[in-house]
Amino acid sequence: MLYHMPTKLYYGQRCLFDNKKDLILGEKALIVTGKNSARLTGALGEVISALDEYDIPYVHYDEIKENPTYGIVMKGKEIALKEECDFIIAIGGGSPMDAGKAIAVLTANPDLTPDDLYNAETYDVALPIVAIPTTSGTGSEVTPFAVLTKPNGRKSGFKSELIFPDVSYLDPKYMIKMNKGLTLTTAVDALSHSIEGVLSKKSTTISDMLARESIELIYEYLPKTLNDLENIEYREKLAIASTLAGMVIAQTGTILPHSLGYRITIHKGIRHGQATAIFLPFVMEEVDKYEPEKTKMIKKIFGNIDKFFEFLKELGVYDFDITFTDEELELFTKEVMSSSHVKNTPGIYDEKKIKEMYKKISKI
């Protein structure tokens, strides 16, 4: 067994200010963000101040949208090449961090297309990456994964050791501006990472230890945070839980709930974290039939699978109205069955079982 996490991680309040020298990984930075959150949280301002202090020029690319597309990362690559940027600073939630990772590889390998990212054998270099999360959910600041939306509308992740961020800064003060809805969907994304890591066929003793701490923190502090959004202590607990969950999936990858959730994010507009968490109890029930040892820890924390479902329901995870046509069920099921997530999930899954899971969420 192997535990591998090469990212240098600073965490806690003022961690960027106190360790700003490690932000400098080259001679000119491409700062990758969305339109607003990096500015509103203060993270962008602190990064620019640090770069100015060390006389490091930068270009700011702020066009990253949720579920970044090939076009978005290709535009970032062209800017980086034109401006001769030699390192990436990605600030935001999972979308800017994942886009920054893709841009880092594409810029260092100008002849690659986004499709080539999915074959790690086609490249062996990437620009250095700094990651600064402003949400507590994706854990992308400590993973070798990035997710893009392909031209056919499918979300698909790629993996490379080269896109582990070189340095990450985890400061909870960047997260206190998150509204209730974003707080919920990002936190249950982190919860999904940890629970899927425990259930995965690739779980290890160390990944399970990290997952346990993450799940317990979310179980205790997510309800508190939803009722006190600017409590910095609660925010710090969720931030740590999210990063621990990222460390988990860096070892195990994600499993079936992620694949099920991708379809309703793209086609039904339900945000990624919520779309994934919706399916956790149903997949847990299946795993429990075949490998009950894997659900033991989760049942010990929540009481049982039904109580876990009630926990999610009380948080508002199932507050939606969704229906599927027969054509949608056929499409979603075929896409899920062709995904790599299925083979890493304990249990037996066929098209009938996948359709049943989609039908369940339409009846809640």
CSV table of C-alpha atoms in Angstrom, one decimal:
chain,number,residue,atom,x,y,z
A,1,MET,CA,0.0,0.0,0.0
A,2,LEU,CA,1.1,3.6,-0.7
A,3,TYR,CA,0.1,7.0,0.7
A,4,HIS,CA,1.3,9.8,-1.6
A,5,MET,CA,0.5,13.5,-1.2
A,6,PRO,CA,3.3,15.7,-2.4
A,7,THR,CA,1.6,19.1,-2.0
A,8,LYS,CA,3.1,21.5,0.5
A,9,LEU,CA,0.0,22.6,2.5
A,10,TYR,CA,-0.3,25.6,4.7
A,11,TYR,CA,-3.4,25.9,6.7
A,12,GLY,CA,-5.0,28.3,9.2
A,13,GLN,CA,-5.8,32.0,9.4
A,14,ARG,CA,-3.1,34.2,7.8
A,15,CYS,CA,-1.3,31.2,6.3
A,16,LEU,CA,-0.8,33.0,3.0
A,17,PHE,CA,0.4,36.2,4.5
A,18,ASP,CA,2.8,34.3,6.9
A,19,ASN,CA,4.2,32.1,4.1
A,20,LYS,CA,3.9,34.2,1.0
A,21,LYS,CA,7.4,33.6,-0.2
A,22,ASP,CA,6.4,30.0,-1.2
A,23,LEU,CA,3.8,31.5,-3.5
A,24,ILE,CA,6.6,32.5,-5.9
A,25,LEU,CA,7.1,29.5,-8.1
A,26,GLY,CA,8.4,31.3,-11.2
A,27,GLU,CA,9.0,34.6,-12.9
A,28,LYS,CA,5.5,35.5,-14.1
A,29,ALA,CA,2.1,34.2,-12.8
A,30,LEU,CA,-1.1,33.4,-14.5
A,31,ILE,CA,-3.8,33.9,-11.9
A,32,VAL,CA,-6.8,31.8,-12.7
A,33,THR,CA,-10.2,32.7,-11.1
A,34,GLY,CA,-13.9,33.1,-11.6
A,35,LYS,CA,-15.5,36.5,-11.9
A,36,ASN,CA,-16.2,37.3,-8.3
A,37,SER,CA,-15.3,34.9,-5.5
A,38,ALA,CA,-11.6,35.5,-5.5
A,39,ARG,CA,-12.1,39.2,-5.2
A,40,LEU,CA,-14.9,39.1,-2.7
A,41,THR,CA,-13.1,36.8,-0.3
A,42,GLY,CA,-10.0,38.9,-0.2
A,43,ALA,CA,-7.8,36.0,-1.5
A,44,LEU,CA,-7.0,37.7,-4.9
A,45,GLY,CA,-6.0,40.9,-3.1
A,46,GLU,CA,-3.6,39.1,-0.8
A,47,VAL,CA,-2.1,37.2,-3.7
A,48,ILE,CA,-1.5,40.4,-5.8
A,49,SER,CA,0.0,42.1,-2.7
A,50,ALA,CA,2.5,39.2,-2.3
A,51,LEU,CA,3.4,39.2,-6.0
A,52,ASP,CA,3.9,43.0,-5.9
A,53,GLU,CA,6.1,42.7,-2.9
A,54,TYR,CA,8.4,40.3,-4.7
A,55,ASP,CA,8.2,42.2,-8.0
A,56,ILE,CA,6.6,39.3,-9.8
A,57,PRO,CA,4.4,40.3,-12.8
A,58,TYR,CA,1.1,38.6,-13.4
A,59,VAL,CA,-1.8,38.2,-15.7
A,60,HIS,CA,-5.3,37.7,-14.4
A,61,TYR,CA,-7.6,35.3,-16.3
A,62,ASP,CA,-11.0,35.6,-14.6
A,63,GLU,CA,-13.3,33.8,-17.0
A,64,ILE,CA,-13.7,30.4,-15.3
A,65,LYS,CA,-17.3,29.3,-15.0
A,66,GLU,CA,-18.8,26.4,-13.1
A,67,ASN,CA,-18.0,23.1,-14.8
A,68,PRO,CA,-15.2,24.5,-17.0
A,69,THR,CA,-15.2,23.5,-20.7
A,70,TYR,CA,-12.4,22.8,-23.2
A,71,GLY,CA,-12.8,26.3,-24.6
A,72,ILE,CA,-12.3,27.9,-21.3
A,73,VAL,CA,-9.0,26.1,-20.6
A,74,MET,CA,-7.7,26.5,-24.1
A,75,LYS,CA,-8.2,30.3,-23.8
A,76,GLY,CA,-6.3,30.2,-20.6
A,77,LYS,CA,-3.5,28.3,-22.3
A,78,GLU,CA,-3.3,30.9,-25.1
A,79,ILE,CA,-3.1,33.7,-22.7
A,80,ALA,CA,-0.4,32.0,-20.7
A,81,LEU,CA,1.7,31.3,-23.8
A,82,LYS,CA,1.3,34.8,-25.2
A,83,GLU,CA,2.2,36.4,-21.9
A,84,GLU,CA,5.0,33.9,-21.2
A,85,CYS,CA,3.6,32.9,-17.8
A,86,ASP,CA,5.6,30.2,-16.1
A,87,PHE,CA,3.5,29.3,-13.1
A,88,ILE,CA,-0.2,29.1,-12.2
A,89,ILE,CA,-2.1,30.5,-9.2
A,90,ALA,CA,-5.6,29.1,-9.1
A,91,ILE,CA,-8.0,30.8,-6.6
A,92,GLY,CA,-11.6,29.7,-6.0
A,93,GLY,CA,-13.7,26.5,-5.8
A,94,GLY,CA,-13.1,23.4,-7.8
A,95,SER,CA,-13.8,24.9,-11.1
A,96,PRO,CA,-10.9,27.5,-11.1
A,97,MET,CA,-8.5,25.0,-9.4
A,98,ASP,CA,-9.4,22.3,-12.0
A,99,ALA,CA,-9.1,24.7,-14.9
A,100,GLY,CA,-5.8,26.0,-13.5
A,101,LYS,CA,-4.5,22.4,-13.5
A,102,ALA,CA,-5.5,21.8,-17.1
A,103,ILE,CA,-4.0,25.1,-18.2
A,104,ALA,CA,-0.7,24.2,-16.4
A,105,VAL,CA,-0.4,21.0,-18.5
A,106,LEU,CA,-1.6,22.5,-21.8
A,107,THR,CA,0.8,25.5,-21.5
A,108,ALA,CA,3.8,23.3,-20.8
A,109,ASN,CA,2.8,21.1,-23.8
A,110,PRO,CA,1.5,23.5,-26.4
A,111,ASP,CA,0.8,20.8,-29.0
A,112,LEU,CA,-1.6,19.0,-26.7
A,113,THR,CA,-5.4,19.2,-27.1
A,114,PRO,CA,-7.7,18.9,-24.1
A,115,ASP,CA,-8.5,15.3,-25.1
A,116,ASP,CA,-4.9,14.5,-24.6
A,117,LEU,CA,-5.1,15.4,-20.9
A,118,TYR,CA,-6.9,12.1,-20.4
A,119,ASN,CA,-3.9,10.1,-21.5
A,120,ALA,CA,-1.1,10.9,-19.0
A,121,GLU,CA,1.4,9.2,-21.1
A,122,THR,CA,1.3,12.0,-23.7
A,123,TYR,CA,2.9,14.5,-21.4
A,124,ASP,CA,5.6,14.6,-18.7
A,125,VAL,CA,5.7,18.2,-17.6
A,126,ALA,CA,3.3,20.9,-16.3
A,127,LEU,CA,3.8,24.4,-15.0
A,128,PRO,CA,4.1,24.7,-11.2
A,129,ILE,CA,0.7,25.2,-9.5
A,130,VAL,CA,-0.4,27.1,-6.5
A,131,ALA,CA,-4.0,26.4,-5.3
A,132,ILE,CA,-6.0,28.6,-2.9
A,133,PRO,CA,-9.5,27.3,-2.2
A,134,THR,CA,-12.4,29.6,-1.4
A,135,THR,CA,-14.9,26.8,-0.7
A,136,SER,CA,-14.9,23.7,1.5
A,137,GLY,CA,-15.8,21.0,-0.9
A,138,THR,CA,-13.7,19.8,-3.8
A,139,GLY,CA,-10.3,19.1,-2.1
A,140,SER,CA,-8.7,19.9,-5.4
A,141,GLU,CA,-5.9,21.7,-3.5
A,142,VAL,CA,-4.5,18.3,-2.6
A,143,THR,CA,-5.4,15.9,-5.4
A,144,PRO,CA,-4.0,14.8,-8.8
A,145,PHE,CA,-7.4,15.2,-10.4
A,146,ALA,CA,-9.2,17.8,-12.5
A,147,VAL,CA,-12.7,17.6,-14.0
A,148,LEU,CA,-13.7,19.3,-17.3
A,149,THR,CA,-16.9,19.3,-19.4
A,150,LYS,CA,-16.3,17.8,-22.8
A,151,PRO,CA,-17.9,19.2,-26.0
A,152,ASN,CA,-20.6,16.5,-25.7
A,153,GLY,CA,-21.7,17.9,-22.4
A,154,ARG,CA,-20.2,15.0,-20.3
A,155,LYS,CA,-18.2,15.8,-17.2
A,156,SER,CA,-15.0,13.8,-17.1
A,157,GLY,CA,-12.0,13.8,-14.8
A,158,PHE,CA,-8.4,13.3,-15.7
A,159,LYS,CA,-5.6,12.2,-13.4
A,160,SER,CA,-1.8,13.0,-13.4
A,161,GLU,CA,0.8,13.2,-10.7
A,162,LEU,CA,1.9,16.4,-12.4
A,163,ILE,CA,-1.3,18.3,-11.3
A,164,PHE,CA,-0.9,17.8,-7.6
A,165,PRO,CA,-0.5,21.5,-6.6
A,166,ASP,CA,3.0,22.3,-5.6
A,167,VAL,CA,1.8,24.6,-2.8
A,168,SER,CA,-1.7,25.1,-1.4
A,169,TYR,CA,-3.0,27.6,1.1
A,170,LEU,CA,-6.1,26.7,3.2
A,171,ASP,CA,-7.4,29.8,5.0
A,172,PRO,CA,-11.0,29.6,6.4
A,173,LYS,CA,-11.4,33.4,6.2
A,174,TYR,CA,-11.7,33.0,2.5
A,175,MET,CA,-14.8,30.9,3.1
A,176,ILE,CA,-17.0,33.0,5.4
A,177,LYS,CA,-18.6,34.8,2.4
A,178,MET,CA,-20.2,31.6,1.1
A,179,ASN,CA,-24.0,31.6,1.2
A,180,LYS,CA,-26.0,28.8,2.7
A,181,GLY,CA,-26.7,27.0,-0.5
A,182,LEU,CA,-23.0,27.0,-1.6
A,183,THR,CA,-21.9,26.0,1.9
A,184,LEU,CA,-24.3,23.0,1.8
A,185,THR,CA,-23.4,21.7,-1.7
A,186,THR,CA,-19.6,22.1,-1.2
A,187,ALA,CA,-19.6,20.5,2.2
A,188,VAL,CA,-21.7,17.5,1.1
A,189,ASP,CA,-19.3,17.2,-1.8
A,190,ALA,CA,-16.5,16.8,0.7
A,191,LEU,CA,-18.6,14.3,2.6
A,192,SER,CA,-19.1,12.3,-0.6
A,193,HIS,CA,-15.4,12.2,-1.1
A,194,SER,CA,-14.8,10.8,2.3
A,195,ILE,CA,-17.6,8.3,2.3
A,196,GLU,CA,-16.8,7.1,-1.2
A,197,GLY,CA,-13.2,6.7,-0.2
A,198,VAL,CA,-14.3,4.4,2.6
A,199,LEU,CA,-16.5,2.4,0.4
A,200,SER,CA,-14.1,2.2,-2.5
A,201,LYS,CA,-12.3,-1.0,-3.4
A,202,LYS,CA,-9.1,1.1,-3.3
A,203,SER,CA,-9.5,2.2,0.3
A,204,THR,CA,-6.5,1.8,2.7
A,205,THR,CA,-5.9,2.0,6.4
A,206,ILE,CA,-4.5,5.5,6.1
A,207,SER,CA,-7.2,6.8,3.7
A,208,ASP,CA,-9.9,5.4,6.1
A,209,MET,CA,-8.3,7.2,9.1
A,210,LEU,CA,-8.4,10.5,7.2
A,211,ALA,CA,-12.0,9.8,6.0
A,212,ARG,CA,-13.2,9.1,9.5
A,213,GLU,CA,-11.9,12.5,10.8
A,214,SER,CA,-13.4,14.3,7.8
A,215,ILE,CA,-16.8,12.6,8.2
A,216,GLU,CA,-17.0,13.3,11.9
A,217,LEU,CA,-16.0,17.0,11.4
A,218,ILE,CA,-18.7,17.4,8.7
A,219,TYR,CA,-21.3,15.6,10.8
A,220,GLU,CA,-20.7,17.9,13.8
A,221,TYR,CA,-19.9,21.2,12.1
A,222,LEU,CA,-22.0,21.4,8.9
A,223,PRO,CA,-25.3,21.9,10.7
A,224,LYS,CA,-23.7,24.5,13.0
A,225,THR,CA,-22.2,26.3,10.1
A,226,LEU,CA,-25.5,26.5,8.2
A,227,ASN,CA,-26.9,28.3,11.2
A,228,ASP,CA,-23.9,30.6,11.7
A,229,LEU,CA,-22.3,31.2,8.3
A,230,GLU,CA,-19.6,33.6,9.4
A,231,ASN,CA,-18.4,31.6,12.4
A,232,ILE,CA,-14.7,31.3,11.6
A,233,GLU,CA,-14.1,28.4,14.0
A,234,TYR,CA,-16.8,26.4,12.2
A,235,ARG,CA,-15.5,27.4,8.8
A,236,GLU,CA,-12.0,26.2,9.8
A,237,LYS,CA,-13.4,22.8,10.8
A,238,LEU,CA,-15.2,22.4,7.4
A,239,ALA,CA,-12.1,23.6,5.5
A,240,ILE,CA,-9.9,20.9,7.2
A,241,ALA,CA,-12.6,18.3,6.6
A,242,SER,CA,-12.7,19.1,2.9
A,243,THR,CA,-8.9,19.0,2.5
A,244,LEU,CA,-8.8,15.7,4.4
A,245,ALA,CA,-11.4,14.4,2.0
A,246,GLY,CA,-9.3,15.5,-0.9
A,247,MET,CA,-6.4,13.5,0.6
A,248,VAL,CA,-8.7,10.5,0.8
A,249,ILE,CA,-9.7,10.5,-2.9
A,250,ALA,CA,-6.1,11.3,-3.9
A,251,GLN,CA,-5.5,7.7,-2.8
A,252,THR,CA,-8.8,6.0,-3.6
A,253,GLY,CA,-10.5,8.0,-6.4
A,254,THR,CA,-14.3,8.4,-6.4
A,255,ILE,CA,-16.9,5.8,-7.0
A,256,LEU,CA,-20.5,5.3,-8.3
A,257,PRO,CA,-22.3,8.3,-6.6
A,258,HIS,CA,-20.0,10.7,-8.5
A,259,SER,CA,-20.8,9.1,-11.8
A,260,LEU,CA,-24.6,9.1,-11.0
A,261,GLY,CA,-24.4,12.7,-10.0
A,262,TYR,CA,-22.5,14.0,-13.0
A,263,ARG,CA,-25.6,13.3,-15.2
A,264,ILE,CA,-28.0,15.3,-13.2
A,265,THR,CA,-25.6,18.2,-12.8
A,266,ILE,CA,-25.2,18.6,-16.6
A,267,HIS,CA,-28.7,17.7,-17.6
A,268,LYS,CA,-30.8,18.8,-14.7
A,269,GLY,CA,-28.8,21.7,-13.2
A,270,ILE,CA,-28.4,20.3,-9.7
A,271,ARG,CA,-25.0,21.5,-8.3
A,272,HIS,CA,-22.3,18.9,-8.2
A,273,GLY,CA,-21.9,18.3,-4.4
A,274,GLN,CA,-25.7,17.9,-3.9
A,275,ALA,CA,-26.1,15.8,-7.0
A,276,THR,CA,-23.5,13.4,-5.7
A,277,ALA,CA,-24.6,13.2,-2.1
A,278,ILE,CA,-28.2,12.4,-3.2
A,279,PHE,CA,-27.0,8.9,-4.1
A,280,LEU,CA,-24.8,8.1,-1.2
A,281,PRO,CA,-27.4,6.2,1.0
A,282,PHE,CA,-28.5,4.1,-2.0
A,283,VAL,CA,-25.0,3.1,-2.9
A,284,MET,CA,-24.2,2.4,0.7
A,285,GLU,CA,-27.2,0.0,0.9
A,286,GLU,CA,-25.7,-1.9,-2.1
A,287,VAL,CA,-22.2,-2.0,-0.6
A,288,ASP,CA,-23.6,-3.2,2.7
A,289,LYS,CA,-25.1,-6.3,1.1
A,290,TYR,CA,-21.7,-7.4,-0.3
A,291,GLU,CA,-19.1,-5.9,2.0
A,292,PRO,CA,-20.7,-4.8,5.3
A,293,GLU,CA,-17.3,-4.2,6.8
A,294,LYS,CA,-17.0,-1.2,4.5
A,295,THR,CA,-20.1,0.5,5.9
A,296,LYS,CA,-19.3,-0.2,9.5
A,297,MET,CA,-17.5,3.1,10.2
A,298,ILE,CA,-20.2,5.2,8.6
A,299,LYS,CA,-23.0,3.5,10.4
A,300,LYS,CA,-21.1,3.9,13.7
A,301,ILE,CA,-20.9,7.7,13.1
A,302,PHE,CA,-24.5,8.3,12.0
A,303,GLY,CA,-26.3,5.3,13.7
A,304,ASN,CA,-27.3,3.5,10.6
A,305,ILE,CA,-28.0,4.1,6.9
A,306,ASP,CA,-31.5,5.3,7.5
A,307,LYS,CA,-30.3,7.9,10.0
A,308,PHE,CA,-27.6,9.0,7.5
A,309,PHE,CA,-30.4,9.5,4.9
A,310,GLU,CA,-32.3,11.6,7.5
A,311,PHE,CA,-29.2,13.6,8.2
A,312,LEU,CA,-28.9,14.5,4.5
A,313,LYS,CA,-32.6,15.2,4.3
A,314,GLU,CA,-32.7,17.5,7.2
A,315,LEU,CA,-29.8,19.5,5.7
A,316,GLY,CA,-31.9,20.0,2.6
A,317,VAL,CA,-30.0,17.8,0.2
A,318,TYR,CA,-33.2,16.3,-1.1
A,319,ASP,CA,-35.0,19.7,-1.5
A,320,PHE,CA,-35.6,19.4,-5.3
A,321,ASP,CA,-38.2,18.3,-7.8
A,322,ILE,CA,-36.9,16.1,-10.5
A,323,THR,CA,-38.3,13.8,-13.2
A,324,PHE,CA,-36.8,11.8,-15.9
A,325,THR,CA,-38.0,10.7,-19.3
A,326,ASP,CA,-37.4,7.2,-20.5
A,327,GLU,CA,-34.9,8.5,-23.0
A,328,GLU,CA,-33.0,10.3,-20.2
A,329,LEU,CA,-32.9,7.2,-18.1
A,330,GLU,CA,-31.5,5.2,-21.0
A,331,LEU,CA,-28.8,7.8,-21.7
A,332,PHE,CA,-27.8,8.4,-18.1
A,333,THR,CA,-27.7,4.6,-17.4
A,334,LYS,CA,-25.5,3.9,-20.4
A,335,GLU,CA,-23.1,6.7,-19.5
A,336,VAL,CA,-22.8,5.5,-15.9
A,337,MET,CA,-22.3,1.9,-16.8
A,338,SER,CA,-19.4,3.0,-19.1
A,339,SER,CA,-17.7,5.0,-16.4
A,340,SER,CA,-14.6,3.8,-14.5
A,341,HIS,CA,-16.5,4.5,-11.2
A,342,VAL,CA,-18.5,1.4,-11.4
A,343,LYS,CA,-15.6,-1.1,-11.2
A,344,ASN,CA,-14.3,0.5,-8.0
A,345,THR,CA,-17.6,0.2,-6.2
A,346,PRO,CA,-18.3,-3.0,-4.2
A,347,GLY,CA,-21.5,-4.7,-5.3
A,348,ILE,CA,-23.1,-5.8,-8.5
A,349,TYR,CA,-24.5,-3.1,-10.8
A,350,ASP,CA,-26.4,-3.5,-14.0
A,351,GLU,CA,-28.6,-1.1,-16.0
A,352,LYS,CA,-31.7,-2.1,-14.1
A,353,LYS,CA,-30.1,-1.2,-10.7
A,354,ILE,CA,-28.8,2.2,-12.0
A,355,LYS,CA,-32.2,3.1,-13.4
A,356,GLU,CA,-33.8,2.2,-10.0
A,357,MET,CA,-31.4,4.6,-8.3
A,358,TYR,CA,-32.5,7.4,-10.6
A,359,LYS,CA,-36.1,6.6,-10.1
A,360,LYS,CA,-35.7,6.6,-6.3
A,361,ILE,CA,-34.6,10.3,-6.3
A,362,SER,CA,-37.6,11.3,-8.4
A,363,LYS,CA,-39.9,9.9,-5.7
A,364,ILE,CA,-38.4,11.5,-2.6
